[in-house]
mmCIF file of C-alpha atoms (C1' of nucleotides) in Angstrom:
data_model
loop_
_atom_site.group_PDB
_atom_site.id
_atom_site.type_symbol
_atom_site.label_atom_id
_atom_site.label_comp_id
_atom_site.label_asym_id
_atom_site.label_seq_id
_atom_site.Cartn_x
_atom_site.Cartn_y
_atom_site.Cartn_z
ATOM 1 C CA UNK A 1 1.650 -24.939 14.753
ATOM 2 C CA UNK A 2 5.122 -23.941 15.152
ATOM 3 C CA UNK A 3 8.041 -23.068 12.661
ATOM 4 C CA UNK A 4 11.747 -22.733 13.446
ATOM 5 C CA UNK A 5 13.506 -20.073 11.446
ATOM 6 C CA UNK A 6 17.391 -19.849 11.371
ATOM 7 C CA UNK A 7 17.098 -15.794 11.625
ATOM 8 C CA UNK A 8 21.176 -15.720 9.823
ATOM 9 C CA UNK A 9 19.676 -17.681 6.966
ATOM 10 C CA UNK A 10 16.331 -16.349 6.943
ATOM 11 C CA UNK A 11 16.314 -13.389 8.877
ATOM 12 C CA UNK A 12 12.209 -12.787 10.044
ATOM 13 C CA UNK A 13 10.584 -10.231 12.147
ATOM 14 C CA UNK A 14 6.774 -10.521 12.540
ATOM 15 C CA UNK A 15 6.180 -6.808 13.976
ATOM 16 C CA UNK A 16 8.534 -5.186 11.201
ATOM 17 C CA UNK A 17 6.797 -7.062 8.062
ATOM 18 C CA UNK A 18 3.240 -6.099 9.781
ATOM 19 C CA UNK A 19 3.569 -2.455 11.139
ATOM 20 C CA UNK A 20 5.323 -1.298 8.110
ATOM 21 C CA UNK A 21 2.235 -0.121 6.428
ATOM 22 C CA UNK A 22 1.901 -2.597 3.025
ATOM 23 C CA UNK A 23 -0.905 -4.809 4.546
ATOM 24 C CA UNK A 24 -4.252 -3.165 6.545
ATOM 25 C CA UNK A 25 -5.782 -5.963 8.157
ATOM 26 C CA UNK A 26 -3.845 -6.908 11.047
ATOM 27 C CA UNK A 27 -3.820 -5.811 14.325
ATOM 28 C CA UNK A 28 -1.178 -6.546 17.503
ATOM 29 C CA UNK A 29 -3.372 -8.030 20.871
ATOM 30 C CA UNK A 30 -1.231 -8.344 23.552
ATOM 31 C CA UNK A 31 2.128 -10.695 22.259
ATOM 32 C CA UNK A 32 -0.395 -12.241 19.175
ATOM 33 C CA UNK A 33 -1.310 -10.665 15.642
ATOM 34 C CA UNK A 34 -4.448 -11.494 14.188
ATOM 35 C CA UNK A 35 -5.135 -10.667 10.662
ATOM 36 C CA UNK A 36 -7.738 -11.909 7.895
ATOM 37 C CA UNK A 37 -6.053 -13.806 5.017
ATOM 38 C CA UNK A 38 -8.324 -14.937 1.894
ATOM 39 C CA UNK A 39 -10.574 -16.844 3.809
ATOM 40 C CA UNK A 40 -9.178 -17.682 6.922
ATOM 41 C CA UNK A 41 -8.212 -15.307 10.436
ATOM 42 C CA UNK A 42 -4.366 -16.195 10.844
ATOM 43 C CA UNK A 43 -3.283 -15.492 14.476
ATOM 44 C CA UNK A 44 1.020 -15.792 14.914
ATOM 45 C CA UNK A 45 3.701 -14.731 17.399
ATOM 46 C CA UNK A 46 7.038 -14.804 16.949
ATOM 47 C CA UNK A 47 9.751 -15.232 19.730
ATOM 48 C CA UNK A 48 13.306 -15.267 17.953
ATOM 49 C CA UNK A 49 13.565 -18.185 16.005
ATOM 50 C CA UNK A 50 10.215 -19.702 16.866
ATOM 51 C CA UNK A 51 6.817 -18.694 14.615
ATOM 52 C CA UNK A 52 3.955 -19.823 15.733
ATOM 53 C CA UNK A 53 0.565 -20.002 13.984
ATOM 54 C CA UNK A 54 -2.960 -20.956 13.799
ATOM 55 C CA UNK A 55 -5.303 -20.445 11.035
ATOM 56 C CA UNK A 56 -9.350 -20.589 11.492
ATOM 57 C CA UNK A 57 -11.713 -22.388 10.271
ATOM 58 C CA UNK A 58 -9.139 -23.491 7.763
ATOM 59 C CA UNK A 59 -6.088 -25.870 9.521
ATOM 60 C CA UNK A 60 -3.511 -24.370 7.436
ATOM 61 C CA UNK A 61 0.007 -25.483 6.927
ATOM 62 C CA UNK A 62 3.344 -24.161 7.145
ATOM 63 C CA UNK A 63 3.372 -23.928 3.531
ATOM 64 C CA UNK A 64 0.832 -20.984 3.924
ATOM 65 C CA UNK A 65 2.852 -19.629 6.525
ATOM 66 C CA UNK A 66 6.372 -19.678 4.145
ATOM 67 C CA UNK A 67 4.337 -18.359 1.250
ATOM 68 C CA UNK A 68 2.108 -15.310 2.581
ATOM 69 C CA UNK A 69 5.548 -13.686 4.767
ATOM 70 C CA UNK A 70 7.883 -15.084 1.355
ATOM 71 C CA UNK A 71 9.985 -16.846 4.061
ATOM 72 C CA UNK A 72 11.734 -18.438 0.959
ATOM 73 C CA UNK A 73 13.064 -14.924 -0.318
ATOM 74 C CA UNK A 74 16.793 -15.224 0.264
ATOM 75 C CA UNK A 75 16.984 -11.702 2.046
ATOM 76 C CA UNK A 76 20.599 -12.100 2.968
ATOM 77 C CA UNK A 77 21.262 -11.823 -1.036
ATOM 78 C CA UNK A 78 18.587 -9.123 -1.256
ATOM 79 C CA UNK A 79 20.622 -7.194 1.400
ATOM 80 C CA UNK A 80 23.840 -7.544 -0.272
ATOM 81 C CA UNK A 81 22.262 -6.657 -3.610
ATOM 82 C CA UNK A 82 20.804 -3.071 -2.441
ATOM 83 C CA UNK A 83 22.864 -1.567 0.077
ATOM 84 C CA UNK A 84 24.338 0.291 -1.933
ATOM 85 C CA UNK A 85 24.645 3.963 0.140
ATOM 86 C CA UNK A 86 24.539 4.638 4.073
ATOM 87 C CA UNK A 87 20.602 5.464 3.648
ATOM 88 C CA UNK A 88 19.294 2.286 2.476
ATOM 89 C CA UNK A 89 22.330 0.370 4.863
ATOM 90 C CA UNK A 90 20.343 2.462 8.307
ATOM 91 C CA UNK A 91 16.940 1.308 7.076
ATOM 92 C CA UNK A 92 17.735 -2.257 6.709
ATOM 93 C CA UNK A 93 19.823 -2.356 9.700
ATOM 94 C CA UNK A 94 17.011 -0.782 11.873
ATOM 95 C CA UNK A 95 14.250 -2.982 10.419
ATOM 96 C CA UNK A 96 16.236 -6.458 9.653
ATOM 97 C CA UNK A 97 13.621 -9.323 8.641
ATOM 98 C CA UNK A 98 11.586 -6.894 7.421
ATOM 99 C CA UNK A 99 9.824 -8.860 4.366
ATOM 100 C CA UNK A 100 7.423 -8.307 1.917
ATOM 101 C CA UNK A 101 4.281 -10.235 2.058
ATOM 102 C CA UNK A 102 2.533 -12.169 -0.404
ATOM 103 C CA UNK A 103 -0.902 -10.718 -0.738
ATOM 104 C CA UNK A 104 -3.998 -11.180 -2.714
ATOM 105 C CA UNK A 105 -3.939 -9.587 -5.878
ATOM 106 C CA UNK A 106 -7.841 -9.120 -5.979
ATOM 107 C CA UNK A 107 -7.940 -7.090 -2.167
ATOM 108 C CA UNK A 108 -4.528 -5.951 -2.648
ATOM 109 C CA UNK A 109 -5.858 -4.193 -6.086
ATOM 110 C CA UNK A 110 -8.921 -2.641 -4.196
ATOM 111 C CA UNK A 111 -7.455 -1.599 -0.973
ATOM 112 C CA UNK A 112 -4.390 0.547 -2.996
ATOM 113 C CA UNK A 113 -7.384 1.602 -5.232
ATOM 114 C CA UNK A 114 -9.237 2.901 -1.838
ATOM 115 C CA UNK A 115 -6.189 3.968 -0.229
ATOM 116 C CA UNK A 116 -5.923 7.188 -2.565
ATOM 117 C CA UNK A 117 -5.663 10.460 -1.010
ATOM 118 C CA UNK A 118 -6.369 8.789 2.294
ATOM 119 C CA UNK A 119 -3.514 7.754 5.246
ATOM 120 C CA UNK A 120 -3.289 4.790 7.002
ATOM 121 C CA UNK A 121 -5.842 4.581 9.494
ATOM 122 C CA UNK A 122 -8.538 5.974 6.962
ATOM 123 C CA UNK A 123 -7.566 3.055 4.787
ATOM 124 C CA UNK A 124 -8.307 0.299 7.790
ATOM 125 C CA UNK A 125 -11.504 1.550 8.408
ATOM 126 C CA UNK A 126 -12.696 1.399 5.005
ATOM 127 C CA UNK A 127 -11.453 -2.115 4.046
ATOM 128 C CA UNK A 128 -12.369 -3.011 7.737
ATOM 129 C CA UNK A 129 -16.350 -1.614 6.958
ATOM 130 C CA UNK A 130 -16.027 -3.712 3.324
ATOM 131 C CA UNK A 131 -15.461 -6.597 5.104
ATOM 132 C CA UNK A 132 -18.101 -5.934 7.628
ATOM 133 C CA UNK A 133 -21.076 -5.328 5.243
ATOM 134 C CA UNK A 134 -19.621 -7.592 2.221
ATOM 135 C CA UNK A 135 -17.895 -10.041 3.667
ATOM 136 C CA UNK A 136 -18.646 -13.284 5.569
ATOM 137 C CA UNK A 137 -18.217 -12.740 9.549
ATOM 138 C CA UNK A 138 -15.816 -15.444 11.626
ATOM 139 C CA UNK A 139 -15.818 -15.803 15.131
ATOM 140 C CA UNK A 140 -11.800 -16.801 16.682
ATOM 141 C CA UNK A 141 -10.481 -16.333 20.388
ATOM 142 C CA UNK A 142 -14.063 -14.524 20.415
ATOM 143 C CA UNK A 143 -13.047 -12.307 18.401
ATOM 144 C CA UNK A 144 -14.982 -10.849 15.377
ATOM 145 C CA UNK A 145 -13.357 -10.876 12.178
ATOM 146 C CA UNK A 146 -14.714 -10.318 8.218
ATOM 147 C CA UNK A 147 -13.499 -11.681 5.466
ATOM 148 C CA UNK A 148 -12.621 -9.586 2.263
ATOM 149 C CA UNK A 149 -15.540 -9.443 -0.103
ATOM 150 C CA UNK A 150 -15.276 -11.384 -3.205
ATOM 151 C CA UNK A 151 -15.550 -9.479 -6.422
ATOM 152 C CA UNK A 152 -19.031 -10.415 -7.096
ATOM 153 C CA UNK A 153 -19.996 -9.451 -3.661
ATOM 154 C CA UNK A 154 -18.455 -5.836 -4.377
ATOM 155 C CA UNK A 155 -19.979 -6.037 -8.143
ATOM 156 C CA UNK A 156 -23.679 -6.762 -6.525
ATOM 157 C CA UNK A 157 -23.046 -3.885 -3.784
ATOM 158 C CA UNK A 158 -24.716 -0.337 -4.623
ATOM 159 C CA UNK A 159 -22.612 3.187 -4.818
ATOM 160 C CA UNK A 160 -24.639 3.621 -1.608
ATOM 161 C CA UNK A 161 -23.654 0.433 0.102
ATOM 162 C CA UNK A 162 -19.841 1.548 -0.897
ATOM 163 C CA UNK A 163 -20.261 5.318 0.322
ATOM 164 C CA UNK A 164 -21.559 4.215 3.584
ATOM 165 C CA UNK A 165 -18.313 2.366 4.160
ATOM 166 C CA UNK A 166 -16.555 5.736 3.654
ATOM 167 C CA UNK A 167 -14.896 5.153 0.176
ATOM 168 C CA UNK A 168 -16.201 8.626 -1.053
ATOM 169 C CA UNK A 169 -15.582 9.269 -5.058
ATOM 170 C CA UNK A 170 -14.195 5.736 -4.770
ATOM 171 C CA UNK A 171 -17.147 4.339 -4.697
ATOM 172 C CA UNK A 172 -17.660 4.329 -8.245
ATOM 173 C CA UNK A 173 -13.931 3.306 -8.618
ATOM 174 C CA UNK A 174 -14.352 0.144 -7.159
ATOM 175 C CA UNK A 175 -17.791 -0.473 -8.559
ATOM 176 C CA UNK A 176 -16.315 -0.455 -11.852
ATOM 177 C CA UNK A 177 -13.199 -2.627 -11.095
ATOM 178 C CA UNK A 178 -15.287 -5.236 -9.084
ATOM 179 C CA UNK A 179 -17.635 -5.669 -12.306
ATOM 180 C CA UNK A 180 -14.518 -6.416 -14.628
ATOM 181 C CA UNK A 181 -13.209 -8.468 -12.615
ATOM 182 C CA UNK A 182 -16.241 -10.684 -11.302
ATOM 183 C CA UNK A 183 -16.980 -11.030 -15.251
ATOM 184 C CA UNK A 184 -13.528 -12.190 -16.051
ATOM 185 C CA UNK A 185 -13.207 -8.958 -18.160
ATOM 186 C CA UNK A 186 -10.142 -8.062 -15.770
ATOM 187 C CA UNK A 187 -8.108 -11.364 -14.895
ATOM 188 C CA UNK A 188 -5.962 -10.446 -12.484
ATOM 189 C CA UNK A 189 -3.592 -13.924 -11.984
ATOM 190 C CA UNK A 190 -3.105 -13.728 -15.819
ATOM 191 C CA UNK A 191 -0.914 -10.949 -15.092
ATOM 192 C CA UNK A 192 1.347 -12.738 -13.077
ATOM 193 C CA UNK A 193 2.444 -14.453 -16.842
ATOM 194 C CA UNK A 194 3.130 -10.965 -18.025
ATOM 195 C CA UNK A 195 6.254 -9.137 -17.206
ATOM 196 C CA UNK A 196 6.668 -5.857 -14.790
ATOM 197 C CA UNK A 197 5.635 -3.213 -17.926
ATOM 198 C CA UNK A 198 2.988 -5.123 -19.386
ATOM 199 C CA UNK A 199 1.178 -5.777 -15.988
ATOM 200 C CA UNK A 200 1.573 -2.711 -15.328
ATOM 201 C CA UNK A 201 0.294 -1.283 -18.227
ATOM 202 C CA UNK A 202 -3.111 -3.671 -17.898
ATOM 203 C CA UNK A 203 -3.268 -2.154 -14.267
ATOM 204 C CA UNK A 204 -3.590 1.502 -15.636
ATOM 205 C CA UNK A 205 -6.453 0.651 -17.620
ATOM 206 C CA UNK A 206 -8.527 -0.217 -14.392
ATOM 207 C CA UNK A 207 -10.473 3.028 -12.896
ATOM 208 C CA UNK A 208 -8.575 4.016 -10.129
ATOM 209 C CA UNK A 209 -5.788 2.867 -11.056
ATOM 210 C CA UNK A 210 -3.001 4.964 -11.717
ATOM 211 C CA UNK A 211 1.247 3.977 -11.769
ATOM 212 C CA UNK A 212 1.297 4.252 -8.003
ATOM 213 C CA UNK A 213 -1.573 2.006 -7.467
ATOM 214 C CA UNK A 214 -0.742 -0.610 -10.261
ATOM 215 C CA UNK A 215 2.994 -0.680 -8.330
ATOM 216 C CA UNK A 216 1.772 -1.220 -5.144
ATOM 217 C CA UNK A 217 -0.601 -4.042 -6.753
ATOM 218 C CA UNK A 218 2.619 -5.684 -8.527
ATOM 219 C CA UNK A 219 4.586 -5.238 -5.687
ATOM 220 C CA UNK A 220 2.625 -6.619 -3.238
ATOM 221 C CA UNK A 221 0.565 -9.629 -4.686
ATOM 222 C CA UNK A 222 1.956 -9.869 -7.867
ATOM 223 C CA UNK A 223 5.318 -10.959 -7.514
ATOM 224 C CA UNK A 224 7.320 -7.869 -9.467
ATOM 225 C CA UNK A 225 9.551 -6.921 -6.895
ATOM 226 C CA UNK A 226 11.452 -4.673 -9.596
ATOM 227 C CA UNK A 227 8.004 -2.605 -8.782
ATOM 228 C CA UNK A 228 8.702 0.535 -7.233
ATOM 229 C CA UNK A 229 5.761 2.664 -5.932
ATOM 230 C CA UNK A 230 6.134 6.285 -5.520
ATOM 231 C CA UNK A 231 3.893 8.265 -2.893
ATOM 232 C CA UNK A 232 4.364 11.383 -1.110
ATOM 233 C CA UNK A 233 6.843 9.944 1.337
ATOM 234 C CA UNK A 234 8.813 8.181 -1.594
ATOM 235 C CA UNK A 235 8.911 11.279 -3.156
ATOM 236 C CA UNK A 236 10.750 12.977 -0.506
ATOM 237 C CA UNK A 237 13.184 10.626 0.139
ATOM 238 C CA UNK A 238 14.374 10.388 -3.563
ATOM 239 C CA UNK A 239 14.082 13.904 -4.148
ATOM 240 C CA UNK A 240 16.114 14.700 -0.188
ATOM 241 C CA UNK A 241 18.450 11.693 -0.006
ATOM 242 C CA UNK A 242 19.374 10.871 -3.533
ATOM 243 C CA UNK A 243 18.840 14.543 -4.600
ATOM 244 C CA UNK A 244 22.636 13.982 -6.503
ATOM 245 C CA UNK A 245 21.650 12.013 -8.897
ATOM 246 C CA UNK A 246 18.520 14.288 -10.810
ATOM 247 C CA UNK A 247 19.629 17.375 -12.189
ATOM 248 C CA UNK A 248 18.992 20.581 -9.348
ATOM 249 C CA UNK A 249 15.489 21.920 -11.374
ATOM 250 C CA UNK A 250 13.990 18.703 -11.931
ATOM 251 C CA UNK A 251 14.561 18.621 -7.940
ATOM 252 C CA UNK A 252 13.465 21.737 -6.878
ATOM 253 C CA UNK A 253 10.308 21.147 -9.375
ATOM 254 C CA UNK A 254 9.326 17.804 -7.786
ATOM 255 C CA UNK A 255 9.520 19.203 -4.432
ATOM 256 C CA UNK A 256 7.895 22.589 -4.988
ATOM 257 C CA UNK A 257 4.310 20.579 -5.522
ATOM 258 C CA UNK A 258 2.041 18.198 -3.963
ATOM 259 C CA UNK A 259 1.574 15.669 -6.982
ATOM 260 C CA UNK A 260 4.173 14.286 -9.550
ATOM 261 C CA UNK A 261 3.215 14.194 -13.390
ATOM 262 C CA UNK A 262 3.515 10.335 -14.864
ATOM 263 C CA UNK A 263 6.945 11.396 -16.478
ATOM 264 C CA UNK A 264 8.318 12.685 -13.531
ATOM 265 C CA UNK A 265 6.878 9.472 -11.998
ATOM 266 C CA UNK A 266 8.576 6.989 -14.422
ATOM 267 C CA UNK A 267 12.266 9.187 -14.360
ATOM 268 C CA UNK A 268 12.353 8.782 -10.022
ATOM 269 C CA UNK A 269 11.325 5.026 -10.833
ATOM 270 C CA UNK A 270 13.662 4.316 -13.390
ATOM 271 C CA UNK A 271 16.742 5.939 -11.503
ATOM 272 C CA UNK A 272 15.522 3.589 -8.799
ATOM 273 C CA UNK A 273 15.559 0.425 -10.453
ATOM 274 C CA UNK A 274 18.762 0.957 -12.031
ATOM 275 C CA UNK A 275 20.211 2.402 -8.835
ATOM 276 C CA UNK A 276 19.207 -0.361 -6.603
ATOM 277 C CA UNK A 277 18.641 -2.851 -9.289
ATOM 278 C CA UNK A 278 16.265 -5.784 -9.682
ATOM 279 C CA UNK A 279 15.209 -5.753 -5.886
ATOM 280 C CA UNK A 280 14.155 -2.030 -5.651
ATOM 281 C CA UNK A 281 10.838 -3.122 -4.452
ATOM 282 C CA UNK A 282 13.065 -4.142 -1.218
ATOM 283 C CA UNK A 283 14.493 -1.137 -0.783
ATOM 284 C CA UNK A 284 11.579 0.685 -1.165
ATOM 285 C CA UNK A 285 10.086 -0.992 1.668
ATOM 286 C CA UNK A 286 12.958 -0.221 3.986
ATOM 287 C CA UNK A 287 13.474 3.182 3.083
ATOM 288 C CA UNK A 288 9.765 4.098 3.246
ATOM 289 C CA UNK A 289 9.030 2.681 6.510
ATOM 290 C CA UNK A 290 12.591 3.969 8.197
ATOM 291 C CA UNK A 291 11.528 7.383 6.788
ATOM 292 C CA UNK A 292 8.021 7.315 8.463
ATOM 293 C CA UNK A 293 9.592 5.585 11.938
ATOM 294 C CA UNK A 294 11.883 8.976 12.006
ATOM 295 C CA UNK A 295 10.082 11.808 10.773
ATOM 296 C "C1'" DA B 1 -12.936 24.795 20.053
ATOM 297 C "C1'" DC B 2 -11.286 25.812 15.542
ATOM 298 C "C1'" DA B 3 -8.754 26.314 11.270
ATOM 299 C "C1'" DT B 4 -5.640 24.320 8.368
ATOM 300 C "C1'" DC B 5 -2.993 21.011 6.237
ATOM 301 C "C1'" DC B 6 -1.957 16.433 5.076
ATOM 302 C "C1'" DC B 7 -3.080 12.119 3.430
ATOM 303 C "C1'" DC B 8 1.000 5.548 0.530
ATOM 304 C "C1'" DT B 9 -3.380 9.821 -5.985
ATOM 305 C "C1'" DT B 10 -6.315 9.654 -9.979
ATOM 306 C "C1'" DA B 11 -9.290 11.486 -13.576
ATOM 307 C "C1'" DG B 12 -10.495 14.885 -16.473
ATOM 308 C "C1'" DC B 13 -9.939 19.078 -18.402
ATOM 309 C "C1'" DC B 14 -7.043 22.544 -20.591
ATOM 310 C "C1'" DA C 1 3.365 16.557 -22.096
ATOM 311 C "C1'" DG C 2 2.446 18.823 -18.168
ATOM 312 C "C1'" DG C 3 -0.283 22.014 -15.142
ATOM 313 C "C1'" DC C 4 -4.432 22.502 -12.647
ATOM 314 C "C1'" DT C 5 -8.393 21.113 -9.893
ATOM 315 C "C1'" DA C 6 -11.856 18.311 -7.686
ATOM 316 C "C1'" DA C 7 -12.869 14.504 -4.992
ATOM 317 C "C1'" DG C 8 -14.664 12.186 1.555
ATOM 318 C "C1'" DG C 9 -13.392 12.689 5.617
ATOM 319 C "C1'" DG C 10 -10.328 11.615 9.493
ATOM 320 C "C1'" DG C 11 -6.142 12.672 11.872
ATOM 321 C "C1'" DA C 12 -2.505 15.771 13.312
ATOM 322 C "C1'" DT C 13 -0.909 20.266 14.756
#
DNA sequence: ACATCCCCTTAGCC
DNA sequence: AGGCTAAGGGGAT
């Protein structure tokens, strides 16, 4: 299928919204991107204004499409809402129609959970070997492709099963969430009802799952873009580029060590919210991707 | 080759 | 509350 997009109206770039590091299952093959959504392999290109898709074994519409890249964001009025200083104004010119995607809360929750203490490519190949044990195997363009395990698939798998895919002491991590939630002890679209604190503060109570993970989790799939997760590279940007606005020893504190404590965590996050205000999620994005593109 | 540090951190202990 | 440490293993330098 194809899509027109008017880029002034709803500014879109494909390669921005996929390389940028929130989602780990899609990879570029020649001009096409093929990634694993829910239960389906999605395969797009863009060129300008046209998008075109296919979906497998599923026919999917472009209602899929305009939901999983949130074509219906308005990111002109994001823009205008958080540029706000010459930092965030470089990112988003640099990476325009960058957008945030619309994941699945229950892999979204497990991959962040995983992607502790590990970078990028680490992170791949352990969702990637999930898949490959756990998950059902589809065949597209003859390519191989895995879906994500369901929770009960991860709830029936053994520490061993997990450690052979790499997780490590997140083995037992995931165990534990993927029992809570295949019981229904852990509802994860119930928290989409709840506001950003309260799902936030369910999050925490997962194994694994500490205010970094349970942003990335909100940000990502569960619709809070007033989520604002802080990592290492976060960290230094706040603490290098908006150094002005904490006081010089909290600073010099924050940068002097590897991890942040939870307070320190919730003062960087709640300057950023009310610095770049309901859509700091957005910024966030921008800022941490233009940061990694130019280190 | 090899050492060392860094990872989109959290849990558990003090 | 906040400081400290352990917890895989791959990638970068």
């Amino acid at each position: 299928m194809e899509m027109r997009l008017d880029q002034s109206k709803t500014p879109f770039s494909l390669d921005f919204t996929l390389q940028c590091g929130q989602a780990f299952r899609w990879k570029k093959i020649g001009k096409w991107w093929y990634g694993v959504v829910r239960q389906n392999v999605v395969k797009a290109r863009q060129n300008g204004d046209v998008l075109e898709f296919q979906t497998y074994p599923e026919e999917l519409n472009s209602d899929f499409i305009e939901s999983y890249f949130r074509l219906s964001d308005d990111l002109p009025k994001i823009y205008s809402s958080i540029l706000k200083d010459e930092h965030i104004q470089a990112a988003v010119e640099r990476f325009k129609g960058l957008r945030l995607l619309r994941q699945e809360p229950w892999e979204c929750l497990i991959s962040y959970i995983c992607a502790t203490n590990k970078n990028i490519p680490a992170i791949k190949d352990m969702i990637l070997n999930m898949s490959k044990r756990f998950g059902k195997r589809l065949l597209f363009d003859e390519l191989e492709f895995y879906t994500f395990p369901k929770p009960r698939d991860l709830a029936h798998a053994s520490i061993e099963g997990l450690r052979a895919c790499k997780l490590g002491f997140r083995a037992e991590r995931v165990l534990e969430v993927s029992r809570k939630v295949s019981t229904g002890e852990a509802n994860l679209e119930d928290l989409r009802k709840l506001n950003y604190e309260e799902a936030k503060n369910e999050l925490i109570k997962l194994h694994g799952v500490g205010p970094k993970v349970a942003d990335c989790v909100l940000l990502f799939s569960l619709e809070k873009l007033e989520a604002l997760p802080i990592d290492v590279w976060m960290k230094r940007i706040f603490m290098e580029n908006y150094s002005d606005h904490f006081n010089p020893s909290f600073v010099e504190k924050v940068l002097s060590k590897k991890s942040i404590t939870h307070g320190e965590y919730n003062r960087i996050g709640l300057f950023g919210r009310t610095y770049f205000g309901k859509f700091v999620g957005y910024a966030q994005e921008y800022l941490y991707h233009f940061k990694r593109c130019t280190f």
